[in-house]
XYZ file of N, CA and C in Angstrom:
648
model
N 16.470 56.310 46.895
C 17.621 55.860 46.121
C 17.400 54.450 45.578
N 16.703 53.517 46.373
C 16.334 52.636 45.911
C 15.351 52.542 45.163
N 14.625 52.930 45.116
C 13.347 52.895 44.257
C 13.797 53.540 42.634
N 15.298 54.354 43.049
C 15.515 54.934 41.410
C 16.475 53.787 40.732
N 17.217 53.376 41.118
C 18.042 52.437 41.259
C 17.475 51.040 40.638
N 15.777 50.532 41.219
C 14.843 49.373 40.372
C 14.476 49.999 39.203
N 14.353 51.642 39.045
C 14.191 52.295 37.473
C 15.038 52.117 36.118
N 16.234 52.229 37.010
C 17.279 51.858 36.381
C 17.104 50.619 35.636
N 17.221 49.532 36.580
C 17.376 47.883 36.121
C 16.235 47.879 35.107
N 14.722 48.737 35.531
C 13.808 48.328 34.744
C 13.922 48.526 33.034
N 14.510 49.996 33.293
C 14.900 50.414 32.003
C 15.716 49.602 30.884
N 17.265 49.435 31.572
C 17.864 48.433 30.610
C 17.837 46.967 30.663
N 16.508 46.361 30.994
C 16.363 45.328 30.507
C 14.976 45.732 29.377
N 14.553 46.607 29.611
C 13.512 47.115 28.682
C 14.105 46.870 27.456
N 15.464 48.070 27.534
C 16.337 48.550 26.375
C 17.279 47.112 25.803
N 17.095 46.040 26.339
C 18.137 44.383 26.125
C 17.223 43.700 25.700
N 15.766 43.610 26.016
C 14.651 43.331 25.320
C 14.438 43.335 23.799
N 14.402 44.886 23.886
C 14.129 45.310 22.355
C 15.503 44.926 21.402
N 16.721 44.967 22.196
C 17.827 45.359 21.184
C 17.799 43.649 21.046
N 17.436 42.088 21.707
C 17.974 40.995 21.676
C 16.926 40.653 20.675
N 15.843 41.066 21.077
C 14.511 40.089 20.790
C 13.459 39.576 21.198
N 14.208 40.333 22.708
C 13.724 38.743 24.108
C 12.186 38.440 24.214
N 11.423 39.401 23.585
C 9.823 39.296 23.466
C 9.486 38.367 22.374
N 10.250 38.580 20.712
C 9.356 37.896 20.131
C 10.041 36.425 19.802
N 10.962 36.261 21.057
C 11.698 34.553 20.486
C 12.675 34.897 19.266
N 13.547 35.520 19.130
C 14.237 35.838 18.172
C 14.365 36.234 16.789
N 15.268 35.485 16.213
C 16.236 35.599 14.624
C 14.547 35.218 13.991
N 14.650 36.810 12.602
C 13.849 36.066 11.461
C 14.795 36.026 10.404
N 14.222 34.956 9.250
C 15.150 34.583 8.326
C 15.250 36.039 7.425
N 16.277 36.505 7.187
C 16.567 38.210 6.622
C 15.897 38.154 5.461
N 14.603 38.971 5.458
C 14.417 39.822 4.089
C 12.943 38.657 3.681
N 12.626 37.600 4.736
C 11.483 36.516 3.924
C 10.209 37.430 4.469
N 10.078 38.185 5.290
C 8.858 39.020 5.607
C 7.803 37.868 6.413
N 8.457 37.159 7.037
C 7.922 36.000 8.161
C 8.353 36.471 9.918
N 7.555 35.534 10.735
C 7.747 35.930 11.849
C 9.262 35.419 12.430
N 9.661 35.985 13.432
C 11.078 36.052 14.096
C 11.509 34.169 14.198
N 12.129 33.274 14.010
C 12.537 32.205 14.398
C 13.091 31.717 15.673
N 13.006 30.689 16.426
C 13.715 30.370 17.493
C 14.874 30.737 17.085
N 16.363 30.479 17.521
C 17.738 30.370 17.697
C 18.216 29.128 18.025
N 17.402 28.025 18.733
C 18.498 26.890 18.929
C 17.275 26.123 19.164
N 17.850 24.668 18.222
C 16.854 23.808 17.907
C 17.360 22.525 18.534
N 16.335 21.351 18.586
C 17.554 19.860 18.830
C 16.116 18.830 18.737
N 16.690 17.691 18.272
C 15.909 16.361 18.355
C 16.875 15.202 17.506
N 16.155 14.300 17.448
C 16.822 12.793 17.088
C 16.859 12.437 15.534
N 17.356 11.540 15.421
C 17.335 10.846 14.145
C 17.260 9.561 14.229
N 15.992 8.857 13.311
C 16.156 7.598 12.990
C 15.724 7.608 11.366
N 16.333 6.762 10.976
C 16.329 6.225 9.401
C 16.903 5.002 9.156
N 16.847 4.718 7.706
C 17.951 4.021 7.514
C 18.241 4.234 6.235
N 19.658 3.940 6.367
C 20.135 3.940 4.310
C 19.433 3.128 3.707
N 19.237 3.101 2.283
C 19.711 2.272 0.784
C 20.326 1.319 1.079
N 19.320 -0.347 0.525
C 20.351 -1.090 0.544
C 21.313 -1.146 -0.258
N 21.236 -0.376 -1.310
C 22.890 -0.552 -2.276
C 23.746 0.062 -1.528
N 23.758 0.778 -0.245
C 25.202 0.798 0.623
C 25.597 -0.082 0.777
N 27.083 0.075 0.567
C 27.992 -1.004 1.235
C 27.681 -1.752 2.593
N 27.181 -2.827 2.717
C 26.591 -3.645 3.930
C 25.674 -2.914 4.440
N 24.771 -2.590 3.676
C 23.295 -2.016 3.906
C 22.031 -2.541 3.683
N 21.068 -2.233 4.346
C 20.886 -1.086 4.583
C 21.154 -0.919 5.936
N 21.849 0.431 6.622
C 21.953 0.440 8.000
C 20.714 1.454 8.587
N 20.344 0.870 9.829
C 19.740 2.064 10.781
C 20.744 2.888 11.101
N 20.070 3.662 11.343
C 20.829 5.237 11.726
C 19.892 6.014 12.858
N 20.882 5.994 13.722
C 19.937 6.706 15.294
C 20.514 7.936 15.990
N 20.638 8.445 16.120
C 21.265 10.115 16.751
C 20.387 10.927 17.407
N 20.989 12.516 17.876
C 20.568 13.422 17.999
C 21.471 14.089 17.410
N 20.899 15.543 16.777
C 21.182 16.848 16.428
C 20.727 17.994 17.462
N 21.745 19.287 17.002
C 21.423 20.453 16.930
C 21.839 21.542 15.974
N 21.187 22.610 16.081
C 21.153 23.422 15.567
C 21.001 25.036 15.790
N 22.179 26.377 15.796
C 22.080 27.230 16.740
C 22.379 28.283 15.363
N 21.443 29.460 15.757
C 21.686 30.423 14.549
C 22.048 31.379 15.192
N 23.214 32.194 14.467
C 24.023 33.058 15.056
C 23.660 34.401 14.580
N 22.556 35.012 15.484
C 21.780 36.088 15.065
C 22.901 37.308 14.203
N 24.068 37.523 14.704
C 25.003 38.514 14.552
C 25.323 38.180 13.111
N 25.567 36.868 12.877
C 26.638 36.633 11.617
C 25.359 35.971 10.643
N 24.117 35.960 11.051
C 23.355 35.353 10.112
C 23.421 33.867 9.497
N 24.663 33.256 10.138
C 24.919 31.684 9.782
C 24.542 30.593 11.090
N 24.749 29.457 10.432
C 24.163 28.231 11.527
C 24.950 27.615 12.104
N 25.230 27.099 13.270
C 26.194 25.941 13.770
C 25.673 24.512 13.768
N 25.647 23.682 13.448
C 25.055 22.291 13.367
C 25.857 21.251 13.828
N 25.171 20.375 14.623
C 26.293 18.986 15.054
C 24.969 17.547 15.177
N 25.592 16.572 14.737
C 25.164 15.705 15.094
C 25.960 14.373 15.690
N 25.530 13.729 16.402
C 25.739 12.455 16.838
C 24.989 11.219 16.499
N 25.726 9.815 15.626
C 24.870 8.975 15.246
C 25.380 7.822 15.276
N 24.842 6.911 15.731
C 25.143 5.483 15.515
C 24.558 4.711 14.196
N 25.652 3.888 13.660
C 25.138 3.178 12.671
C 25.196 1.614 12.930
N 24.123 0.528 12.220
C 24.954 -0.475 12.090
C 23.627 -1.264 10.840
N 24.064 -2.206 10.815
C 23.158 -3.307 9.286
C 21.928 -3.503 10.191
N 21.375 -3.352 9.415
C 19.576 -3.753 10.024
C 19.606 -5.251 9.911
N 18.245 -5.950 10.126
C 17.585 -7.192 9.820
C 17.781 -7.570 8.472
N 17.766 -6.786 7.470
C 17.740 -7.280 6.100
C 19.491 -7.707 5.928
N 20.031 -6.974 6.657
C 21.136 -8.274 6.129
C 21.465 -9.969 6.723
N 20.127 -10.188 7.783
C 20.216 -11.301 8.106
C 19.893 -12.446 6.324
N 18.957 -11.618 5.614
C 18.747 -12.018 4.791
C 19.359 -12.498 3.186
N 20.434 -11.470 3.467
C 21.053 -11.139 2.369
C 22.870 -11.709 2.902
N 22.734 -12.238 4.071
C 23.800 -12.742 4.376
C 24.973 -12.018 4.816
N 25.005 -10.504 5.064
C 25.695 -9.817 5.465
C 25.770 -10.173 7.219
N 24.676 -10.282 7.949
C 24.735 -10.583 9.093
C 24.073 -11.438 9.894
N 25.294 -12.318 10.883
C 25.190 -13.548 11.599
C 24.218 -13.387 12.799
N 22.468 -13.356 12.102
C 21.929 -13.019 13.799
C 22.315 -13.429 14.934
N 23.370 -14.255 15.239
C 23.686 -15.430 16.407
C 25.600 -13.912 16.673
N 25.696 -13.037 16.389
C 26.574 -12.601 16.112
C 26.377 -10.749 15.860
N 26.209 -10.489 16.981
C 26.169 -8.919 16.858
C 27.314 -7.836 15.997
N 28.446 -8.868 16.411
C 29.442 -8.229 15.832
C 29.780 -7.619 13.995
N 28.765 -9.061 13.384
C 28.671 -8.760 11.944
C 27.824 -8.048 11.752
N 27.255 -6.763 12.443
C 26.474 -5.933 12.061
C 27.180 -4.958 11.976
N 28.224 -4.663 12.382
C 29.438 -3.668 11.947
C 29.232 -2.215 12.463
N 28.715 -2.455 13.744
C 27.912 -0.723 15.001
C 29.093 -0.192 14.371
N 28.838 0.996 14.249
C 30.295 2.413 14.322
C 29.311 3.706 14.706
N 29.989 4.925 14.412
C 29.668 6.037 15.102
C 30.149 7.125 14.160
N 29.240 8.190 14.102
C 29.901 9.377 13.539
C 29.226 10.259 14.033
N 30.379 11.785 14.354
C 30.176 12.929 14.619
C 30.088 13.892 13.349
N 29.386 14.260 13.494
C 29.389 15.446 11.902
C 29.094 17.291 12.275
N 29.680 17.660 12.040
C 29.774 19.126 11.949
C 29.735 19.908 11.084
N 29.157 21.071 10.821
C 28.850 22.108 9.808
C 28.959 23.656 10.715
N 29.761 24.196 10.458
C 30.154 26.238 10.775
C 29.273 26.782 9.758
N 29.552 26.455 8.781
C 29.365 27.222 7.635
C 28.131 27.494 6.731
N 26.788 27.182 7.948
C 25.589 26.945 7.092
C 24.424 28.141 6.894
N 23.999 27.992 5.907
C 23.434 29.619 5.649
C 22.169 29.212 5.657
N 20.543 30.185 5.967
C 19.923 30.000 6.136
C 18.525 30.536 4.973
N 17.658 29.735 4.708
C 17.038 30.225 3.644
C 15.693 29.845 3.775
N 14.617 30.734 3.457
C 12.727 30.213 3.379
C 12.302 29.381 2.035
N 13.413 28.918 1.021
C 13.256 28.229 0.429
C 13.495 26.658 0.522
N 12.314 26.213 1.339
C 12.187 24.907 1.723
C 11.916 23.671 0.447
N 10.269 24.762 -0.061
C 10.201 24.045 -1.064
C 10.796 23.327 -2.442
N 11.851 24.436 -2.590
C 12.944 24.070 -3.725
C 13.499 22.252 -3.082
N 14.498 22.626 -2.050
C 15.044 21.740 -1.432
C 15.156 20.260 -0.860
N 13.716 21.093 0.149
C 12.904 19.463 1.240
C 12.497 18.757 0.219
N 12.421 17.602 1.305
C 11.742 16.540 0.406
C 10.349 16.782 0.878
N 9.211 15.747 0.361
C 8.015 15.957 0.679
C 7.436 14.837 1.352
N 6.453 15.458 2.086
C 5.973 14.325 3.154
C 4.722 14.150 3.241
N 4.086 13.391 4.064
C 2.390 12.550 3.599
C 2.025 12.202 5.255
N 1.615 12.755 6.188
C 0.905 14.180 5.427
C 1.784 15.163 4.947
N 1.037 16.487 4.291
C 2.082 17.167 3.872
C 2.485 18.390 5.181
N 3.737 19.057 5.197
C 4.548 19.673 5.577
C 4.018 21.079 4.972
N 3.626 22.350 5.962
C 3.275 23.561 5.462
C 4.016 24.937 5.534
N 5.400 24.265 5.883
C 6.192 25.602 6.223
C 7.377 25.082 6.850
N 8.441 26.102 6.748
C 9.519 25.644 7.492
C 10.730 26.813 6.897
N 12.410 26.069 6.937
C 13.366 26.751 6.371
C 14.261 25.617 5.745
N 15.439 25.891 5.409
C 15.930 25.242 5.051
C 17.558 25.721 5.265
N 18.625 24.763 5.805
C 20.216 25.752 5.469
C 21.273 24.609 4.827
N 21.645 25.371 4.574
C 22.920 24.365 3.400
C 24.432 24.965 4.004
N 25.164 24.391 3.567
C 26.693 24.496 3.892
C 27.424 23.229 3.188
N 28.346 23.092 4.393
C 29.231 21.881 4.230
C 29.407 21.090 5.816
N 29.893 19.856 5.628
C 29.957 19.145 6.877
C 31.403 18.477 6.878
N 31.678 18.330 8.409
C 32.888 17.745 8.508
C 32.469 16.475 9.263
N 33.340 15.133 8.832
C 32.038 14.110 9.226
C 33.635 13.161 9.809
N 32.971 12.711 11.291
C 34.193 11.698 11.614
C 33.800 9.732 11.361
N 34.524 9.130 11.653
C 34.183 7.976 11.970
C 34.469 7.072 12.735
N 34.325 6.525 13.615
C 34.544 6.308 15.426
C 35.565 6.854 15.637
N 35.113 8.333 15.751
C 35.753 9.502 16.152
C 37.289 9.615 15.925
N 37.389 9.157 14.295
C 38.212 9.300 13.645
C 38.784 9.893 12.275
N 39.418 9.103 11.752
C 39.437 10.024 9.567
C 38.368 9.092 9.735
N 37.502 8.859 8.657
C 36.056 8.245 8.109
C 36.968 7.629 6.578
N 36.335 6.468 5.819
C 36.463 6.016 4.846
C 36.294 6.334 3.825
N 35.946 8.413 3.703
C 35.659 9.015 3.090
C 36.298 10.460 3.219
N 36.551 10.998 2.086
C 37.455 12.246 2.359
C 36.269 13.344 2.949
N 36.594 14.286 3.685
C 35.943 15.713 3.819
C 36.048 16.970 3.414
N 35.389 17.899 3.315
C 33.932 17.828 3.710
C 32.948 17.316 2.483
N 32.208 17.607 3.280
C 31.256 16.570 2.013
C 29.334 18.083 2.429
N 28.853 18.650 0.934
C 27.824 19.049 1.207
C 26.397 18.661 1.992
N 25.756 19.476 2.633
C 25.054 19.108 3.649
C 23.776 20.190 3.528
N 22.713 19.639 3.604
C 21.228 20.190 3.668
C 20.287 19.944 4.586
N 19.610 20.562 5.179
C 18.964 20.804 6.416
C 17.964 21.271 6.286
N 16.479 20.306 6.617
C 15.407 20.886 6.461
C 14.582 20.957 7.496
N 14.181 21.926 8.206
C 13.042 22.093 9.562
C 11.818 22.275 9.138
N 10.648 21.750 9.225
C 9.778 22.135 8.658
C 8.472 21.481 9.633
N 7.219 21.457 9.718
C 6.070 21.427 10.457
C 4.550 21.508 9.648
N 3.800 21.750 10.858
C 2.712 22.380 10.066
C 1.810 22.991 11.058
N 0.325 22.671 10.976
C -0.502 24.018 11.239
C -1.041 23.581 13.122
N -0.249 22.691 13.731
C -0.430 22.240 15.143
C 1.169 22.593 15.455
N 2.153 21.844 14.981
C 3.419 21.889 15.816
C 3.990 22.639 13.983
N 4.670 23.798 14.645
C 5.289 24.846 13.285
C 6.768 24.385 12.984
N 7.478 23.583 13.978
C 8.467 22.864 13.507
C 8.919 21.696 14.628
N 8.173 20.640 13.074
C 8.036 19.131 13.923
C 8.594 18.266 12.883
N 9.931 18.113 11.789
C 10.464 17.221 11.101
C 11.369 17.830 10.744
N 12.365 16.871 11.080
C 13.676 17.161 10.549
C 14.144 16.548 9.476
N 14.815 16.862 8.298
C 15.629 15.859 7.539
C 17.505 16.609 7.486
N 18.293 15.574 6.988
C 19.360 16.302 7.109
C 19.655 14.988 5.764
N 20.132 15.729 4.358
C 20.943 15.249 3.291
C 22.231 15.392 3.092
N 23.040 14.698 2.619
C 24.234 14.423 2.941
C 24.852 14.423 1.326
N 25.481 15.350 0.995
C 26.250 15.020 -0.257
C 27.545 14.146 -0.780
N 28.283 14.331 -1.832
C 29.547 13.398 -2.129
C 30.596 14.287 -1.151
N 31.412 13.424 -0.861
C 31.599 11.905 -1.344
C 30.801 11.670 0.134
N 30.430 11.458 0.811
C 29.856 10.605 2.135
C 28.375 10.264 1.745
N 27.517 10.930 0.575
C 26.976 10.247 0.226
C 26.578 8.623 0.070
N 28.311 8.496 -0.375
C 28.632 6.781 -0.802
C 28.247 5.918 0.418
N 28.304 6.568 1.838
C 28.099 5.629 2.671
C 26.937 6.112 2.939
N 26.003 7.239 3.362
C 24.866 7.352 4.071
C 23.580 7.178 3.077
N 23.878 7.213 1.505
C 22.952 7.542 0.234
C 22.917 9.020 0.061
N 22.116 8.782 -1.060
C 21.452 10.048 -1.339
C 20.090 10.804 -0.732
N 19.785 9.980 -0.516
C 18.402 10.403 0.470
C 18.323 11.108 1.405
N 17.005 11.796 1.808
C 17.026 12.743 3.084
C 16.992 11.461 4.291
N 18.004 12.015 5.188
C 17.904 11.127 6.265
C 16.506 11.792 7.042
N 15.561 11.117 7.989
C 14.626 11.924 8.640
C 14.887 11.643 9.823
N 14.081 12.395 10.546
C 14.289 12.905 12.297
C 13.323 13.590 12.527
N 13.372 14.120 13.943
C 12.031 14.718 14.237
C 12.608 15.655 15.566
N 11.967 17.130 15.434
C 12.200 18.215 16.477
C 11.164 17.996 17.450
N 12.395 18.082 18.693
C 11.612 17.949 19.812
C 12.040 19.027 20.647
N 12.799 20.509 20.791
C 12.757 21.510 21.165
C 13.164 22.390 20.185
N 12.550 23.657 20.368
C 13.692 25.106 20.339
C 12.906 25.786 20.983
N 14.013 27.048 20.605
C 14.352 27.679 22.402
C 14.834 29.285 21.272
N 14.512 30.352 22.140
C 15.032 31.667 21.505
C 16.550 32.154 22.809
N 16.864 33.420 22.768
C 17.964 33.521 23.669
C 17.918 32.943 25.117
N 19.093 33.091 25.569
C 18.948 32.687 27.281
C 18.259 31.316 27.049
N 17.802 30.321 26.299
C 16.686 29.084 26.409
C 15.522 29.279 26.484
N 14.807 30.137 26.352
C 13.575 30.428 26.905
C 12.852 29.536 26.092
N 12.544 28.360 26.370
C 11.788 27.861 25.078
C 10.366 27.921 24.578
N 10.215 28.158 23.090
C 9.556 28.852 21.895
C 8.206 27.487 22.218
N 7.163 28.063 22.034
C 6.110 27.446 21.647
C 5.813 26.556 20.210
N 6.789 27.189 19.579
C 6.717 26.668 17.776
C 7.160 24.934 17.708
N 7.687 24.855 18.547
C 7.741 23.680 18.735
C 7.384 22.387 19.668
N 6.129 23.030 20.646
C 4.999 22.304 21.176
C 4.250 21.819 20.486
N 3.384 21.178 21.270
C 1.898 20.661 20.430
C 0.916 22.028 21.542
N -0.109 22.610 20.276
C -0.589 23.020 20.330
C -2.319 22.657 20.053
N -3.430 23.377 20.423
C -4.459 22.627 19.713
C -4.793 23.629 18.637
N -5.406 22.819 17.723
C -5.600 23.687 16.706
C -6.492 24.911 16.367
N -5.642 26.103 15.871
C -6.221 27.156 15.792
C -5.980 27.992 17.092
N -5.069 27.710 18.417
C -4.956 28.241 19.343
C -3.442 29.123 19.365
């Protein structure tokens, strides 16, 4: 009885296997004829704006994530970021090095439900040196706070998302662009960042985003 009973278990995890994914690491992007994608991504952000921002240019430091919802084919995205005036406004007189306070730290949370997922990177991403050989890309909209409040800017504001890598680590750079109106405060530019996990169901985490040696 027991021995039919471990047949059992063996079977429907066989049958939860095939129906999840659980072998090949998940979600592929529908219809690009590429291999299956992780499901849930995460790493940091550093940049900084344009100095034609308002009391700019600021660093910008965070973490993100990113979770694709195999069922509904869309993305969940969040980030966390601190801002404040770099060194160059010691120069430009925006800020009192003797005076932390005139660097003007704040904080924003930003959120996106609504982001769809696409293998058209190249349209989108920006380009990088070295170059970048693959990746995805998802767009939506974002809901953006400011010390975890209304922001000085109405919402939502469009939002672009680029994962991309190359032929050692398959997804190792992040950028995330920011449209109007919050543009006005972050620029126009791709903010950059860099992936430091994903993971397919349950966490199991994906190799695509190790260092690997090359050709292995």
């Amino acid at each position: 009885m027991k021995n039919k009973a471990l047949r059992w278990i063996a079977r429907d995890l066989a049958v939860l296997a095939a129906v999840t994914g659980f072998c090949g690491l998940t979600l592929a992007v529908a219809g690009d004829g590429q291999p299956p994608l992780p499901v849930h991504y995460s790493g940091r952000i550093n940049d900084y704006t344009p100095a034609n921002v308002k009391n700019g240019p600021y660093e910008m430091r965070g973490r993100w994530s990113l979770d694709v919802d195999e069922r509904r084919g869309t993305t969940k995205f969040t980030a966390d970021m601190n801002m404040e005036t770099s060194d160059y406004g010691i120069t430009n007189g925006i800020v009192n090095k003797d005076d932390p306070v005139t660097r003007g730290a704040h904080t924003h949370h930003i959120l996106m439900t609504d982001g769809t997922i696409s293998p058209d990177w190249q349209t989108f991403c920006p380009a990088f040196n070295p170059v970048v050989t693959g990746g995805f890309v998802v767009t939506g909209t974002a809901f953006i706070t400011g010390n975890g409040g209304k922001p000085s800017f109405t919402n939502p504001s469009k939002l672009t998302l680029c994962v991309l890598g190359g032929v050692i680590v398959k997804y190792s750079n992040f950028t995330m662009t920011i449209g109007t109106p919050a543009s006005g405060h972050f620029g126009t530019q791709a903010i950059h960042g860099v992936v430091e996990r994903c993971a397919g169901p349950w966490e199991f985490e994906s190799r695509d985003c190790l260092v690997q040696e090359e050709g292995t």
